[in-house]
PDB file of C-alpha atoms in Angstrom:
ATOM      1  CA  MET A  16      -0.027   0.080   0.052  1.00  0.00           C
ATOM      2  CA  TYR A  17       0.932   3.534  -0.336  1.00  0.00           C
ATOM      3  CA  PRO A  18       3.398   4.868   2.307  1.00  0.00           C
ATOM      4  CA  LYS A  19       0.757   7.270   4.720  1.00  0.00           C
ATOM      5  CA  LYS A  20       2.452  10.382   3.784  1.00  0.00           C
ATOM      6  CA  THR A  21       1.657  10.673   0.185  1.00  0.00           C
ATOM      7  CA  ARG A  22       0.114  13.566  -1.453  1.00  0.00           C
ATOM      8  CA  ILE A  23      -3.350  12.835  -2.757  1.00  0.00           C
ATOM      9  CA  LEU A  24      -5.015  15.019  -4.625  1.00  0.00           C
ATOM     10  CA  ILE A  25      -8.974  14.798  -4.480  1.00  0.00           C
ATOM     11  CA  VAL A  26     -10.318  15.688  -7.344  1.00  0.00           C
ATOM     12  CA  ASP A  27     -14.582  16.143  -7.604  1.00  0.00           C
ATOM     13  CA  ASP A  28     -17.135  19.465  -8.277  1.00  0.00           C
ATOM     14  CA  MET A  29     -19.066  18.388  -5.260  1.00  0.00           C
ATOM     15  CA  ASN A  30     -17.993  19.073  -1.963  1.00  0.00           C
ATOM     16  CA  MET A  31     -19.898  16.441  -0.084  1.00  0.00           C
ATOM     17  CA  PHE A  32     -17.815  13.753  -2.287  1.00  0.00           C
ATOM     18  CA  ARG A  33     -14.778  15.286  -1.570  1.00  0.00           C
ATOM     19  CA  GLN A  34     -15.318  15.000   2.146  1.00  0.00           C
ATOM     20  CA  MET A  35     -16.385  11.616   1.795  1.00  0.00           C
ATOM     21  CA  VAL A  36     -13.291  10.624  -0.028  1.00  0.00           C
ATOM     22  CA  ARG A  37     -10.996  12.904   2.567  1.00  0.00           C
ATOM     23  CA  GLN A  38     -13.026  10.675   5.425  1.00  0.00           C
ATOM     24  CA  ALA A  39     -12.153   7.243   3.997  1.00  0.00           C
ATOM     25  CA  LEU A  40      -8.461   8.603   3.424  1.00  0.00           C
ATOM     26  CA  ASN A  41      -8.160   9.712   6.937  1.00  0.00           C
ATOM     27  CA  THR A  42      -9.924   6.102   8.047  1.00  0.00           C
ATOM     28  CA  LEU A  43      -6.559   4.620   5.882  1.00  0.00           C
ATOM     29  CA  ASP A  44      -4.596   6.908   7.759  1.00  0.00           C
ATOM     30  CA  TYR A  45      -3.636   9.108   5.419  1.00  0.00           C
ATOM     31  CA  THR A  46      -3.372  12.964   5.967  1.00  0.00           C
ATOM     32  CA  ALA A  47      -1.683  14.703   3.212  1.00  0.00           C
ATOM     33  CA  LEU A  48      -4.495  15.741   0.942  1.00  0.00           C
ATOM     34  CA  ILE A  49      -5.196  18.206  -1.467  1.00  0.00           C
ATOM     35  CA  GLU A  50      -8.569  19.153  -2.699  1.00  0.00           C
ATOM     36  CA  ALA A  51      -9.146  20.645  -6.475  1.00  0.00           C
ATOM     37  CA  ALA A  52     -13.241  21.585  -7.564  1.00  0.00           C
ATOM     38  CA  ASP A  53     -12.967  20.358 -11.147  1.00  0.00           C
ATOM     39  CA  GLY A  54     -10.181  19.432 -13.016  1.00  0.00           C
ATOM     40  CA  SER A  55      -8.788  23.063 -13.950  1.00  0.00           C
ATOM     41  CA  LEU A  56      -7.953  23.493 -10.452  1.00  0.00           C
ATOM     42  CA  GLY A  57      -6.593  19.668 -10.257  1.00  0.00           C
ATOM     43  CA  LEU A  58      -4.164  20.346 -13.185  1.00  0.00           C
ATOM     44  CA  LYS A  59      -3.092  23.378 -11.391  1.00  0.00           C
ATOM     45  CA  ALA A  60      -2.366  22.013  -8.159  1.00  0.00           C
ATOM     46  CA  LEU A  61      -0.360  19.117  -9.765  1.00  0.00           C
ATOM     47  CA  GLU A  62       1.835  21.555 -11.524  1.00  0.00           C
ATOM     48  CA  GLU A  63       2.256  23.797  -8.709  1.00  0.00           C
ATOM     49  CA  GLY A  64       3.309  20.449  -6.787  1.00  0.00           C
ATOM     50  CA  ILE A  65       5.885  19.698  -9.074  1.00  0.00           C
ATOM     51  CA  LYS A  66       7.191  22.775  -9.733  1.00  0.00           C
ATOM     52  CA  ASN A  67       8.137  23.250  -5.890  1.00  0.00           C
ATOM     53  CA  LYS A  68       9.490  19.591  -5.989  1.00  0.00           C
ATOM     54  CA  ASP A  69       6.355  18.353  -3.565  1.00  0.00           C
ATOM     55  CA  PRO A  70       4.294  16.272  -6.498  1.00  0.00           C
ATOM     56  CA  PHE A  71       1.327  14.530  -5.691  1.00  0.00           C
ATOM     57  CA  GLY A  72       1.345  10.729  -5.100  1.00  0.00           C
ATOM     58  CA  PHE A  73      -1.581   9.415  -6.359  1.00  0.00           C
ATOM     59  CA  ILE A  74      -4.859  11.445  -7.887  1.00  0.00           C
ATOM     60  CA  ILE A  75      -8.599  10.422  -6.989  1.00  0.00           C
ATOM     61  CA  CYS A  76     -10.855  12.129  -9.883  1.00  0.00           C
ATOM     62  CA  ASP A  77     -14.520  12.491 -10.278  1.00  0.00           C
ATOM     63  CA  TRP A  78     -15.541  12.336 -14.092  1.00  0.00           C
ATOM     64  CA  ASN A  79     -18.323  15.256 -14.521  1.00  0.00           C
ATOM     65  CA  MET A  80     -16.919  18.392 -13.254  1.00  0.00           C
ATOM     66  CA  PRO A  81     -17.233  21.794 -14.810  1.00  0.00           C
ATOM     67  CA  LYS A  82     -14.486  23.675 -16.897  1.00  0.00           C
ATOM     68  CA  MET A  83     -12.320  21.041 -17.384  1.00  0.00           C
ATOM     69  CA  LYS A  84     -13.703  16.980 -16.881  1.00  0.00           C
ATOM     70  CA  GLY A  85     -11.743  14.181 -15.272  1.00  0.00           C
ATOM     71  CA  ILE A  86     -11.307  12.246 -18.260  1.00  0.00           C
ATOM     72  CA  ASP A  87      -9.742  15.537 -19.551  1.00  0.00           C
ATOM     73  CA  LEU A  88      -7.583  15.790 -16.527  1.00  0.00           C
ATOM     74  CA  LEU A  89      -6.675  12.047 -17.228  1.00  0.00           C
ATOM     75  CA  ARG A  90      -5.524  13.537 -20.788  1.00  0.00           C
ATOM     76  CA  ALA A  91      -2.647  16.073 -19.528  1.00  0.00           C
ATOM     77  CA  VAL A  92      -1.674  14.132 -16.770  1.00  0.00           C
ATOM     78  CA  ARG A  93      -0.623  11.166 -18.875  1.00  0.00           C
ATOM     79  CA  GLY A  94       0.497  14.007 -21.278  1.00  0.00           C
ATOM     80  CA  SER A  95       2.752  15.585 -19.796  1.00  0.00           C
ATOM     81  CA  PRO A  96       6.330  14.560 -19.124  1.00  0.00           C
ATOM     82  CA  TRP A  97       5.747  14.060 -15.176  1.00  0.00           C
ATOM     83  CA  GLY A  98       2.373  12.339 -15.694  1.00  0.00           C
ATOM     84  CA  LYS A  99       3.013   8.814 -17.039  1.00  0.00           C
ATOM     85  CA  THR A 100       3.098   6.836 -14.256  1.00  0.00           C
ATOM     86  CA  ILE A 101       1.492   8.522 -11.587  1.00  0.00           C
ATOM     87  CA  PRO A 102      -1.455   6.683 -10.257  1.00  0.00           C
ATOM     88  CA  PHE A 103      -4.701   8.177 -11.584  1.00  0.00           C
ATOM     89  CA  LEU A 104      -8.130   6.683  -9.937  1.00  0.00           C
ATOM     90  CA  MET A 105     -11.316   7.568 -11.259  1.00  0.00           C
ATOM     91  CA  LEU A 106     -13.876   7.939  -9.042  1.00  0.00           C
ATOM     92  CA  THR A 107     -17.452   8.613 -10.750  1.00  0.00           C
ATOM     93  CA  ALA A 108     -21.007   7.750 -10.804  1.00  0.00           C
ATOM     94  CA  GLU A 109     -20.214   7.500 -14.507  1.00  0.00           C
ATOM     95  CA  ALA A 110     -21.523   3.673 -14.884  1.00  0.00           C
ATOM     96  CA  ASP A 111     -21.582   3.321 -18.619  1.00  0.00           C
ATOM     97  CA  LYS A 112     -18.984   0.911 -19.822  1.00  0.00           C
ATOM     98  CA  LYS A 113     -18.002   2.934 -22.985  1.00  0.00           C
ATOM     99  CA  ASN A 114     -16.434   5.790 -20.445  1.00  0.00           C
ATOM    100  CA  VAL A 115     -14.835   3.381 -18.743  1.00  0.00           C
ATOM    101  CA  ILE A 116     -13.420   1.954 -21.667  1.00  0.00           C
ATOM    102  CA  GLU A 117     -12.357   5.470 -22.605  1.00  0.00           C
ATOM    103  CA  ALA A 118     -10.404   6.011 -19.876  1.00  0.00           C
ATOM    104  CA  LEU A 119      -8.862   2.727 -19.796  1.00  0.00           C
ATOM    105  CA  SER A 120      -7.637   3.337 -23.368  1.00  0.00           C
ATOM    106  CA  GLU A 121      -6.310   7.185 -22.049  1.00  0.00           C
ATOM    107  CA  GLY A 122      -4.252   5.345 -19.147  1.00  0.00           C
ATOM    108  CA  VAL A 123      -6.248   4.989 -15.907  1.00  0.00           C
ATOM    109  CA  ASP A 124      -5.141   2.675 -13.206  1.00  0.00           C
ATOM    110  CA  GLY A 125      -8.652   2.638 -11.712  1.00  0.00           C
ATOM    111  CA  TYR A 126     -12.363   3.355 -11.759  1.00  0.00           C
ATOM    112  CA  ILE A 127     -14.988   3.050  -8.914  1.00  0.00           C
ATOM    113  CA  ILE A 128     -18.399   3.306  -9.483  1.00  0.00           C
ATOM    114  CA  LYS A 129     -20.053   6.253  -6.704  1.00  0.00           C
ATOM    115  CA  PRO A 130     -21.196   5.044  -3.974  1.00  0.00           C
ATOM    116  CA  PHE A 131     -18.192   3.303  -2.856  1.00  0.00           C
ATOM    117  CA  THR A 132     -16.718   2.180   0.611  1.00  0.00           C
ATOM    118  CA  VAL A 133     -13.630   2.408   1.991  1.00  0.00           C
ATOM    119  CA  ASN A 134     -12.894  -1.216   1.499  1.00  0.00           C
ATOM    120  CA  THR A 135     -13.306  -0.475  -2.247  1.00  0.00           C
ATOM    121  CA  LEU A 136     -11.171   2.517  -2.016  1.00  0.00           C
ATOM    122  CA  ALA A 137      -8.669   0.796  -0.107  1.00  0.00           C
ATOM    123  CA  GLY A 138      -8.667  -2.267  -2.375  1.00  0.00           C
ATOM    124  CA  ASN A 139      -8.289  -0.273  -5.388  1.00  0.00           C
ATOM    125  CA  MET A 140      -5.539   1.555  -4.144  1.00  0.00           C
ATOM    126  CA  LYS A 141      -3.626  -1.382  -3.190  1.00  0.00           C
ATOM    127  CA  GLN A 142      -4.241  -3.102  -6.563  1.00  0.00           C
ATOM    128  CA  ILE A 143      -2.891   0.032  -8.233  1.00  0.00           C
ATOM    129  CA  TYR A 144      -0.094   0.169  -5.904  1.00  0.00           C
ATOM    130  CA  ASP A 145       0.702  -3.733  -6.551  1.00  0.00           C
ATOM    131  CA  LYS A 146       0.513  -3.042 -10.235  1.00  0.00           C
ATOM    132  CA  LYS A 147       3.043  -0.358 -10.445  1.00  0.00           C
ATOM    133  CA  ASN A 148       5.757  -2.162  -8.144  1.00  0.00           C
ATOM    134  CA  MET A 149       4.938  -4.633 -10.638  1.00  0.00           C
ATOM    135  CA  GLN A 150       5.894  -2.642 -13.613  1.00  0.00           C
ATOM    136  CA  LYS A 151       9.064  -1.068 -11.781  1.00  0.00           C
ATOM    137  CA  ALA A 152      10.353  -4.521 -10.835  1.00  0.00           C
ATOM    138  CA  SER A 153      10.417  -5.509 -14.376  1.00  0.00           C
TER     139      SER A 153
END
């Protein structure tokens, strides 16, 4: 599992869902949590983290948001020199199979459909962590 000091970016336009994710992550002992209300603010936070040499180690992002959707944030992250391997988990109400396929084709590491449980979130984070570590080893 990711170290408890991992900086995690939570991107969702609904404050209630950001708070739910924050609470779930706090339950898992993660405390370095930053929130953004849409994809454009999320991208700005990610870029500032890189610039300040304090990058994020994990992104949890909704799909439907104003200004910049989660899928567009995913594309921007994967298209940047620093974002090719950063773990990116889509946490969304978008259950349409075509959206899941699109996110996978754009390089998302995990996809959870709301509502979610702490165990579901923890399980997905562990699965992504294990997969990333296997890729590093090979």
